[in-house]
Short mmCIF file of C-alpha atoms and ligand atoms in Angstrom, two decimals:
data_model
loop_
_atom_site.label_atom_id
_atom_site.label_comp_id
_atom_site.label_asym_id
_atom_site.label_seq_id
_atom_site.Cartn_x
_atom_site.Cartn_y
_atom_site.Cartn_z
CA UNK A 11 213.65 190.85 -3.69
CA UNK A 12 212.48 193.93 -1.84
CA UNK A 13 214.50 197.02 -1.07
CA UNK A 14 215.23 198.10 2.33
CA UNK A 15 213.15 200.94 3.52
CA UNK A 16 213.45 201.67 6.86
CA UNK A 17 216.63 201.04 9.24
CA UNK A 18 217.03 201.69 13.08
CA UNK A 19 218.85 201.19 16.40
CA UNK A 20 217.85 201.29 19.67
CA UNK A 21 220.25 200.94 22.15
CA UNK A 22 219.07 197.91 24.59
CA UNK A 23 220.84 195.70 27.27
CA UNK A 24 223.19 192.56 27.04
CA UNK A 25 223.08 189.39 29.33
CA UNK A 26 225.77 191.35 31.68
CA UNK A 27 223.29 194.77 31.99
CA UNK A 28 225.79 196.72 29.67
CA UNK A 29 223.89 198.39 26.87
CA UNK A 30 224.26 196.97 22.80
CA UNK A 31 222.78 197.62 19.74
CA UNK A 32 219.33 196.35 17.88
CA UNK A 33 218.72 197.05 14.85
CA UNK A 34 215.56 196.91 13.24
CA UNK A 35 214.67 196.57 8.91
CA UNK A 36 211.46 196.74 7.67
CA UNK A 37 211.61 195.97 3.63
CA UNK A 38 209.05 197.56 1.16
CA UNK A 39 207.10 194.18 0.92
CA UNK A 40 206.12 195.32 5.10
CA UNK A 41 208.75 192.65 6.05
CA UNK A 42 210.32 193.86 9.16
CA UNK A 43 213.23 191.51 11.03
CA UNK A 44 215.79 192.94 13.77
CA UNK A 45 218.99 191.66 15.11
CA UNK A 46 221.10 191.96 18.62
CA UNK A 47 224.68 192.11 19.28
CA UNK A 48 226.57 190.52 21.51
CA UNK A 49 229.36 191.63 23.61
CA UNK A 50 232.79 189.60 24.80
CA UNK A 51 234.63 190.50 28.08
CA UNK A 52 238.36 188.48 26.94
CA UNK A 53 238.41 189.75 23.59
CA UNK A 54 241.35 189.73 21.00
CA UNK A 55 243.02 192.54 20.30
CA UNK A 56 242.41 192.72 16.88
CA UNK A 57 238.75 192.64 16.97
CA UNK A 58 236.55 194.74 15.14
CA UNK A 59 236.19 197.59 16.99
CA UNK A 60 233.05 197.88 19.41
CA UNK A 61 232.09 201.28 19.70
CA UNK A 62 231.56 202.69 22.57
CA UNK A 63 230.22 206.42 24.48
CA UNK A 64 232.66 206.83 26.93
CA UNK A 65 230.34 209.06 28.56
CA UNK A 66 231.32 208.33 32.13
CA UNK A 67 227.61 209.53 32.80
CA UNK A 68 225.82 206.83 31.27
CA UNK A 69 226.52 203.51 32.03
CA UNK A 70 230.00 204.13 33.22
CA UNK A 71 230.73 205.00 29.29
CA UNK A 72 229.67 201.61 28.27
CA UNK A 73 226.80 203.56 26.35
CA UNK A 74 226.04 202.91 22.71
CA UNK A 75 224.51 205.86 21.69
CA UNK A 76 227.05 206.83 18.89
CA UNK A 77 226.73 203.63 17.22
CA UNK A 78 222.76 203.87 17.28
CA UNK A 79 223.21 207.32 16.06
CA UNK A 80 225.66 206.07 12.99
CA UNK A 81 223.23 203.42 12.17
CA UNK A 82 220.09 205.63 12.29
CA UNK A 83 221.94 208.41 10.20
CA UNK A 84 224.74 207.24 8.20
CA UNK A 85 223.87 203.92 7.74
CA UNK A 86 220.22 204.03 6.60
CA UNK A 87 220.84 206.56 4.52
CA UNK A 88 223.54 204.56 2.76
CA UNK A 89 220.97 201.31 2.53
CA UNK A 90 217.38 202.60 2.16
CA UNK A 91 216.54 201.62 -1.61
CA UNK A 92 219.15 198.35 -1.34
CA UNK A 93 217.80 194.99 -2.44
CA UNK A 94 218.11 193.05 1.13
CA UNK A 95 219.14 190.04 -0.96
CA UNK A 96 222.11 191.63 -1.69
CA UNK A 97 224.15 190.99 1.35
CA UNK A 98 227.96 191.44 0.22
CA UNK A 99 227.13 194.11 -1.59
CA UNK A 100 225.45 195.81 1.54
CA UNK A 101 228.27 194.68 3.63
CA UNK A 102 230.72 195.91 0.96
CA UNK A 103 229.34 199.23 1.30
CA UNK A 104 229.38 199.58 5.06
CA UNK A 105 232.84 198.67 4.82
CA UNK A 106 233.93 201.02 2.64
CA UNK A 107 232.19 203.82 4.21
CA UNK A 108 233.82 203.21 7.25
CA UNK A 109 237.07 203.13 5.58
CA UNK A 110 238.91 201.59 8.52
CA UNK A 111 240.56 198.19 8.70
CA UNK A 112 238.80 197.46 12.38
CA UNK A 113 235.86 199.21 11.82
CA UNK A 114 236.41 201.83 14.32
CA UNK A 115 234.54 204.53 12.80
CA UNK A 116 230.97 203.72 12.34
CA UNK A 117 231.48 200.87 15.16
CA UNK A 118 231.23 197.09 14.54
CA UNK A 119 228.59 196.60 17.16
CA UNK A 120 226.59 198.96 14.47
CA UNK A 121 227.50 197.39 10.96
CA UNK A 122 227.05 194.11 12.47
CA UNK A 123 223.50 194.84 13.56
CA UNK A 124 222.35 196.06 10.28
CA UNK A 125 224.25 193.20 8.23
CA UNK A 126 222.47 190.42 10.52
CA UNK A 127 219.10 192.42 10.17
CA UNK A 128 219.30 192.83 6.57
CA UNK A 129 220.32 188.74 6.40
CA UNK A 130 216.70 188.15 8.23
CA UNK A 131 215.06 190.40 7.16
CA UNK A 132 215.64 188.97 3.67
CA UNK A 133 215.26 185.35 4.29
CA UNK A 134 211.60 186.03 5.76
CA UNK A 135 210.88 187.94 2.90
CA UNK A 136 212.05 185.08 0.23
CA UNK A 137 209.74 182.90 3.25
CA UNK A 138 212.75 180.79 3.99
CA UNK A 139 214.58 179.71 7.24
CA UNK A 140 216.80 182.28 8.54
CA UNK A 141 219.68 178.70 8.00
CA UNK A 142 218.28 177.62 4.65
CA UNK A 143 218.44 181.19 3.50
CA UNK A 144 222.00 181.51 4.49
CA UNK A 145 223.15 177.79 4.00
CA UNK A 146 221.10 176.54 0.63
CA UNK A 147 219.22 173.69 0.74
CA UNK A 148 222.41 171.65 1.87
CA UNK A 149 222.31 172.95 5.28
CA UNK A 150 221.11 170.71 7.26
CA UNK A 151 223.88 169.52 9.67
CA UNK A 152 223.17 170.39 13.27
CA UNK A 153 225.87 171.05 15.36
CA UNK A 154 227.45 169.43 18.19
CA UNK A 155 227.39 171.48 20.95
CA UNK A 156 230.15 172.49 23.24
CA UNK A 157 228.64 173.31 26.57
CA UNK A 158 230.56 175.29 29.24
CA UNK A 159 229.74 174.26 32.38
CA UNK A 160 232.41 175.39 34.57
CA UNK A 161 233.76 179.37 34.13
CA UNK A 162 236.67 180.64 35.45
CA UNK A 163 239.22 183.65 33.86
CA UNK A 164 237.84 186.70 33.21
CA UNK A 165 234.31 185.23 33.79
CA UNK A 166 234.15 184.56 36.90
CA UNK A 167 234.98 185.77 40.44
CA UNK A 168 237.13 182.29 41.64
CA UNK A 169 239.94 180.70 41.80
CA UNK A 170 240.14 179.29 38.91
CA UNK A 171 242.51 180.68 35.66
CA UNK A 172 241.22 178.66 32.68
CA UNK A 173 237.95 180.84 31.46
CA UNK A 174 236.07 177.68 30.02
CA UNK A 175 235.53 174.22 30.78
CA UNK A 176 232.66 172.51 28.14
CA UNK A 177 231.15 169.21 27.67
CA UNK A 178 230.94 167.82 24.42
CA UNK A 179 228.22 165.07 24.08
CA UNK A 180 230.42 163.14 21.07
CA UNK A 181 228.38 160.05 21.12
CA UNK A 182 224.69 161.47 21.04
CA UNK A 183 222.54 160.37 18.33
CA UNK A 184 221.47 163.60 17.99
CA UNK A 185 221.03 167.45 18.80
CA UNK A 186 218.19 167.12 20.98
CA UNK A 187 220.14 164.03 22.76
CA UNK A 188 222.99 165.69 23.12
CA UNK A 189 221.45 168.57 25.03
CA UNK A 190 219.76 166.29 27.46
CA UNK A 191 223.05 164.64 27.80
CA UNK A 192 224.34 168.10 28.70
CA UNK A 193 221.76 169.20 31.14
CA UNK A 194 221.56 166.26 32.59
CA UNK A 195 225.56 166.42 33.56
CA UNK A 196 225.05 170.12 34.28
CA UNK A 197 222.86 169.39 36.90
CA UNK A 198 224.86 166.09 38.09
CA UNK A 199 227.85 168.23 38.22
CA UNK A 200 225.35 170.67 40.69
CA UNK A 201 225.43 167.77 42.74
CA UNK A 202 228.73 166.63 42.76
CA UNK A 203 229.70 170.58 43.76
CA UNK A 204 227.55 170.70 46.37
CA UNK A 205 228.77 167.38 48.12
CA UNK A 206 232.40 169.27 47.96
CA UNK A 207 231.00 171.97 50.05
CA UNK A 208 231.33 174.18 46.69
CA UNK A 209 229.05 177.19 45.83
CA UNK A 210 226.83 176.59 42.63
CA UNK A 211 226.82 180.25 41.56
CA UNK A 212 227.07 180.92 38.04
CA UNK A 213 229.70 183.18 36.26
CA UNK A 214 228.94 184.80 32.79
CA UNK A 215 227.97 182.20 30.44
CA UNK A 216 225.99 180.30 33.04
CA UNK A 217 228.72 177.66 34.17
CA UNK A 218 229.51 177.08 37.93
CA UNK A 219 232.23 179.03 38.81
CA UNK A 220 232.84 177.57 42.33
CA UNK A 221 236.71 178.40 44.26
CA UNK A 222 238.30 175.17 42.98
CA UNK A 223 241.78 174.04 44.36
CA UNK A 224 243.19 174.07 41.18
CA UNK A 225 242.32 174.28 37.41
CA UNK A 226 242.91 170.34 36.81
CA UNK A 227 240.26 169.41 39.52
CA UNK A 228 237.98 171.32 36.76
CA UNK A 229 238.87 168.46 35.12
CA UNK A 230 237.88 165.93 37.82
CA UNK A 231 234.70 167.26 38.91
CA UNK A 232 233.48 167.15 34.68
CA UNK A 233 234.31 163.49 34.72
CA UNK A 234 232.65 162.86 37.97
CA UNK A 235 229.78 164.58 37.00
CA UNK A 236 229.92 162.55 33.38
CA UNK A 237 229.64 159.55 35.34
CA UNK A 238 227.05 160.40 37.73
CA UNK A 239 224.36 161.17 35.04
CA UNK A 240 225.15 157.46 33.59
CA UNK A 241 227.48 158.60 31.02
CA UNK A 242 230.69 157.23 29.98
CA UNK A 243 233.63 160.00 29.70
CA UNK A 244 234.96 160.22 26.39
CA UNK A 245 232.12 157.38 24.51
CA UNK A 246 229.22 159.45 25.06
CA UNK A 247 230.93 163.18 26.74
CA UNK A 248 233.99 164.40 26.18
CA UNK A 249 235.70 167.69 27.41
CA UNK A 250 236.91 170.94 25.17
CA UNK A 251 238.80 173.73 26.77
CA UNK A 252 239.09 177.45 26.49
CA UNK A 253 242.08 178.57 28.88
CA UNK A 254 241.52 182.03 27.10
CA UNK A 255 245.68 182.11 27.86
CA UNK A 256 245.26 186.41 27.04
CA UNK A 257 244.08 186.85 29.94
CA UNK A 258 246.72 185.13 31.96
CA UNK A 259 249.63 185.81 29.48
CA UNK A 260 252.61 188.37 31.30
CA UNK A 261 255.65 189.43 30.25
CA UNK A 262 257.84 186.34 28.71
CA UNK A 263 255.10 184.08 29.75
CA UNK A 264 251.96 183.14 31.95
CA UNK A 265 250.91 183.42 35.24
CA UNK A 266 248.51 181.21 36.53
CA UNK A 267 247.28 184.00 39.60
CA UNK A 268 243.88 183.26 40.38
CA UNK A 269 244.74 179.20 41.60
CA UNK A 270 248.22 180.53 42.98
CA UNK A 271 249.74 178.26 41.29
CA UNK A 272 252.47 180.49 40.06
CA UNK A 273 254.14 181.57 36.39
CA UNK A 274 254.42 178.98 33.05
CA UNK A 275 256.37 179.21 30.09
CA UNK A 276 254.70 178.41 26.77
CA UNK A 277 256.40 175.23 26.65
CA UNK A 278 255.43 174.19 30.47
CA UNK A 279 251.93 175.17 29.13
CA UNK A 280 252.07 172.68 26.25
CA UNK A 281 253.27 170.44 28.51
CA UNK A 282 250.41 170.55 31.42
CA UNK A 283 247.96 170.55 28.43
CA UNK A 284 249.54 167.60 26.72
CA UNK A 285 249.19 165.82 30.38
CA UNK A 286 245.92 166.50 30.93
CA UNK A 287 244.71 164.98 27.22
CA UNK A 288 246.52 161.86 28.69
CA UNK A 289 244.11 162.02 31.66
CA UNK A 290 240.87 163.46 30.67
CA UNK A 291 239.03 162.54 27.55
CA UNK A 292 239.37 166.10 26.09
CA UNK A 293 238.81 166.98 22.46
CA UNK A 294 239.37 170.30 21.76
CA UNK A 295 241.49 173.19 23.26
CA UNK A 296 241.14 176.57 22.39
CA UNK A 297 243.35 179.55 23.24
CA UNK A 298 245.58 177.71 24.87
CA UNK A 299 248.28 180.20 24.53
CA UNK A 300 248.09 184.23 24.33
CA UNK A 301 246.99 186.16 21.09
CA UNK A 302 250.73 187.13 20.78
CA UNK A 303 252.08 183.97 21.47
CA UNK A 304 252.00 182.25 17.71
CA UNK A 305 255.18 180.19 18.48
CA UNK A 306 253.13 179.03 21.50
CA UNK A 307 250.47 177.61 19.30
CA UNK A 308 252.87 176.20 16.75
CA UNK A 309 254.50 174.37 19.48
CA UNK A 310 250.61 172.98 20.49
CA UNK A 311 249.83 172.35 17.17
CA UNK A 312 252.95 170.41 16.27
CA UNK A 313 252.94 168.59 19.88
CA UNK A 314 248.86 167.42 20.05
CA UNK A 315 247.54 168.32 16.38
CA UNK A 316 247.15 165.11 15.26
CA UNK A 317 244.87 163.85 18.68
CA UNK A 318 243.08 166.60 19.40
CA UNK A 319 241.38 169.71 18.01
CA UNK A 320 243.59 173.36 18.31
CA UNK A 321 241.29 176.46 18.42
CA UNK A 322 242.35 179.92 17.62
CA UNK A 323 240.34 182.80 18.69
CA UNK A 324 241.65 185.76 20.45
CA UNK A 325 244.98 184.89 17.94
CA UNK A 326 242.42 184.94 14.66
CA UNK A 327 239.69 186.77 15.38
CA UNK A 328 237.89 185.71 12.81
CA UNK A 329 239.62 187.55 10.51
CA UNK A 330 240.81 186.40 7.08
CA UNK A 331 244.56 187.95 7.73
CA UNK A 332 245.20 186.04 10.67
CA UNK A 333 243.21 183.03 9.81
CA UNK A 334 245.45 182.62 6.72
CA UNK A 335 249.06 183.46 8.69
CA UNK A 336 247.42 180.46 10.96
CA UNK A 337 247.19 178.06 8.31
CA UNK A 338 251.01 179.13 6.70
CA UNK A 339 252.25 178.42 10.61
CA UNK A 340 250.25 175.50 10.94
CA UNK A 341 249.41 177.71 14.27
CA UNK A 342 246.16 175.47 15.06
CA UNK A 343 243.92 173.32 13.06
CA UNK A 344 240.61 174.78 13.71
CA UNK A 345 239.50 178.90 14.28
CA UNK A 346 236.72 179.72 16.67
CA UNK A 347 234.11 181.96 14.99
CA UNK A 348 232.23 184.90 15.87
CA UNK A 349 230.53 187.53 13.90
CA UNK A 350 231.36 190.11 15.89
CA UNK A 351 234.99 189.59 15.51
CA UNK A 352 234.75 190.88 12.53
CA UNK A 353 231.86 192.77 11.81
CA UNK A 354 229.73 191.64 9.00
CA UNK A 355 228.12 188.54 7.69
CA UNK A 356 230.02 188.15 4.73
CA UNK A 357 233.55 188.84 6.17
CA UNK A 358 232.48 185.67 8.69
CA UNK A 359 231.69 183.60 5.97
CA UNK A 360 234.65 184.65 3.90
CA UNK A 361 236.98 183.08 7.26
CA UNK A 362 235.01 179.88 7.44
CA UNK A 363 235.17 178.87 3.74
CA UNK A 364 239.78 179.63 4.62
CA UNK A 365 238.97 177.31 7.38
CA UNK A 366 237.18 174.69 4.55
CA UNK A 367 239.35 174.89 2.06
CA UNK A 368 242.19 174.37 4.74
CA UNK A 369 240.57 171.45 6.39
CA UNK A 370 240.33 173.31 9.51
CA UNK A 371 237.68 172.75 11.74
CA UNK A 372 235.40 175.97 12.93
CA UNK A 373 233.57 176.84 15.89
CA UNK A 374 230.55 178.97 15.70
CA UNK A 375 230.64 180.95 19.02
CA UNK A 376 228.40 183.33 21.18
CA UNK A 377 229.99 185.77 22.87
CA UNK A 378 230.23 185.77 26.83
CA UNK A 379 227.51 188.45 26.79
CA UNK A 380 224.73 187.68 25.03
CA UNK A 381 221.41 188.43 24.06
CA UNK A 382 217.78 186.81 23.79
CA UNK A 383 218.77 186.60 19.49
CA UNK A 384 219.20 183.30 18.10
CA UNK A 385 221.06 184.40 15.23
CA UNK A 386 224.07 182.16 15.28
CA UNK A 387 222.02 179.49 15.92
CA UNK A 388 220.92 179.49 12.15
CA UNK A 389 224.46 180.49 11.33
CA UNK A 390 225.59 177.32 12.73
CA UNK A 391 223.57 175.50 10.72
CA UNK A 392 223.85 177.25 7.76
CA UNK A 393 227.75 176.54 7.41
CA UNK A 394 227.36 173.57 8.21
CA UNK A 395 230.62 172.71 10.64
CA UNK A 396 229.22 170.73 13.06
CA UNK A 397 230.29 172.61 15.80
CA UNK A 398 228.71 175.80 18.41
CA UNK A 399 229.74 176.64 21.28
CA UNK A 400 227.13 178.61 23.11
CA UNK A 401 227.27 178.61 26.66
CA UNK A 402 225.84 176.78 29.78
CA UNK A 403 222.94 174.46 30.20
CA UNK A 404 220.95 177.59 32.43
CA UNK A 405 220.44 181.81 31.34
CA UNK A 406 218.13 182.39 28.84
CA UNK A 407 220.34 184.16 26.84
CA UNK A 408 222.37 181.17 26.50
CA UNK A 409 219.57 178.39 25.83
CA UNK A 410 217.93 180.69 23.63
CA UNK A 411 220.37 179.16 21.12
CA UNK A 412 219.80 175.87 21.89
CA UNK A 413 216.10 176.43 21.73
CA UNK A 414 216.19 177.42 18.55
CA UNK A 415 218.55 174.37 17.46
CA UNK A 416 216.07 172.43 18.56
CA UNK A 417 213.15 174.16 16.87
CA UNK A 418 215.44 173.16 13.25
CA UNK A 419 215.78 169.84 14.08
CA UNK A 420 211.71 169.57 14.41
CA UNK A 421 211.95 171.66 11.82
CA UNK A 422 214.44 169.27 9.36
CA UNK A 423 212.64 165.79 10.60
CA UNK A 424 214.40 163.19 8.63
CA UNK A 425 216.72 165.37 7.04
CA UNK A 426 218.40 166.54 10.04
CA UNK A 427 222.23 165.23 10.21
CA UNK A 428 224.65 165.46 13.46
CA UNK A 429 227.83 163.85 13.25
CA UNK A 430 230.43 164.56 15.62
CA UNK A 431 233.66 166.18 13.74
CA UNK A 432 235.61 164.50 16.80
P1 PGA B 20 234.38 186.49 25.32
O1 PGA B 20 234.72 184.98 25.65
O2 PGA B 20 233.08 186.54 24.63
O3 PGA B 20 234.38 187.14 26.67
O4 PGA B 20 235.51 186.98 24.45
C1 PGA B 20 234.44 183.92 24.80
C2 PGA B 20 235.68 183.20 24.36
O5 PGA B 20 236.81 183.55 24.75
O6 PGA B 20 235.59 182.26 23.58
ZN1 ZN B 21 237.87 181.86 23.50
#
């Protein structure tokens, strides 16, 4: 395998206009592959560190200028000569140079870019598909895909408090079916908004994010919407939630603000969840209680584990730490995943193969801004979950993903699997 002989950032622009990192390889064989990183708006706590200018002159200090810089400098210098095969080892390295346990010093946004370069830069190089490179020749499971289609929270400007409201086409026969299911219901659900007198504007992730009279009738509209594009709710669609509960979370509870519809206690939230599974065919919630609020989950998990899927994200952040307090606690039964959580490839891998060996479910996940890189597309696939959550049926940034899922299907022909986990 070649060695790595050139590395570099630029500093370029996310799906919200705020500036992120590329990184670009070129190996000695004149391979050259670069990589994007995304950016999330309700992010954990814990997260590997995203760093930032704070130069209030540039970009209102959202520049990325240091991490570019410690990527150009520090980082090349520390990989030019590596064999781009060697991906923990590379990782390994950048983790131990930055010697912190969230990545705060050299900046996740910039390890992450080189580690996903390095991963595709490599797999063109050994002339394999970004997902066989990283998955073996087993990897050919496409994901089912967990569409948001109405935003609220932190990504959108409404009345709504629950960030994410997806469709989940359980009964297509396959990827490409199941996103024309999807976009088909996106754009009946256009409909059914507009009949309501609601606005079709789109928050972050390219969901409506209309002024709703109340989370539940989130709910509603999805199953109208099912309906009206000739599907049946819950055979052939079904409904996953993100409440992202962080960002509603207060003092000794949660406040439901945006919909006025005033504070909750964990419990109350367990029980409006546990409702709403007995009147809407949903599958999956994620985040249905704050990052802080494990005895929240626990109480979830113990009350609807066994009917539906329990998602941890801002609580795990894809870290191995938390993932593995999660399983102990029996706090959820499935982790969402994204690589910028944490930082590198490897470290994401090393959290979804707790989640296997658990018999957790996992979530491959964009952030809410993106980019025009594909990346976890191929990740998806490579691990081999059955499950990506990636956004809205509209902004390039989003369908970019699904593009690309489709392009492996072609790709696979015959040996293409999908098989909902649900
Ligand atoms: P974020 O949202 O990218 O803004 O964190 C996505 C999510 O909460 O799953
Ligand atoms: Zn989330």
């Amino acid at each position: 395998m070649p060695k790595i002989a050139e590395l570099r950032a630029i500093e370029i622009l996310d799906s919200r206009g705020n500036p992120t990192v590329r990184v670009r390889v070129a190996l000695a064989d004149g391979t050259t592959a670069s990589a994007s990183v995304p950016s999330g708006a309700s992010t954990g706590q814990y997260e590997a560190v995203e760093l930032r200018d704070d130069d209030k002159r540039r970009y209102g200090g959202k520049g990325v200028r240091k991490a570019v810089a410690n990527v150009n400098e520090r980082i090349a210098a520390a990989l030019l000569g590596k064999e781009a095969s060697r991906q923990a080892e590379i990782d390994n390295l950048m983790i131990e140079m930055d010697g912190t346990s969230n990545k705060a010093k050299l900046g996740a946004n910039a390890i992450l870019g080189a580690s996903m370069a390095v991963a595709r830069a490599a797999s063109i190089s050994a002339n394999l598909p970004l997902y066989s490179y990283l998955g073996g020749a087993a990897a050919t499971r496409l994901p089912v895909p967990m569409m948001n289609v109405l935003n609220g929270g932190k990504h959108a400007d409404n009345s709504v408090d629950f960030q994410e409201f997806m469709i989940v086409p359980v009964g297509a026969p396959s990827f490409g079916e199941a996103l024309r299911y999807g976009a088909e219901t996106f754009h009946a659900l256009a409909k059914v908004l507009k009949k309501k007198g609601y606005a079709t504007s789109v928050g972050d992730e390219g969901g409506f994010a209309p002024n709703l009279k109340s989370n539940e009738e989130a709910c509603e509209l999805i199953v109208e919407a099912i309906g009206a594009a000739g599907y049946s709710p819950g055979k052939d669609i079904a409904i996953a939630l993100d409440p992202a509960a962080s960002s509603f979370a207060v003092e000794n509870g949660y406040l439901l603000s945006k919909s006025r519809q005033g504070n909750k206690t964990a419990e109350q939230l367990v029980d409006l969840y546990a409702a709403w599974v007995e009147r809407y065919p949903i599958v999956s919630i994620e985040d249905g209680h704050g990052e802080f609020d494990w005895k929240g989950f626990v109480a979830m998990t113990s009350r609807l584990g066994d009917r539906i899927q329990i998602v941890g994200d801002d609580i795990f952040v894809t870290n191995t730490k938390f993932i593995a307090r999660g399983i102990e606690e029996k706090a959820s039964n499935a982790a969402l995943i994204k690589l910028n959580q944490i930082g590198t490839v490897t470290e994401t891998v090393a959290a979804i193969e707790l989640c296997r060996r658990a018999g957790w479910g996992y979530v491959i996940s964009h952030r809410s801004g993106e980019t025009e890189d594909s990346f976890m597309a191929d990740f998806a696939v490579a691990m081999g979950g059955g499950q990506i959550k990636t956004g809205s049926l509209c902004r390039s940034e989003r369908i970019a993903k699904y593009n690309r899922l489709l392009e492996i299907e072609t790709e696979l022909g015959g040996r293409a699997e999908f098989s909902s986990p649900f």
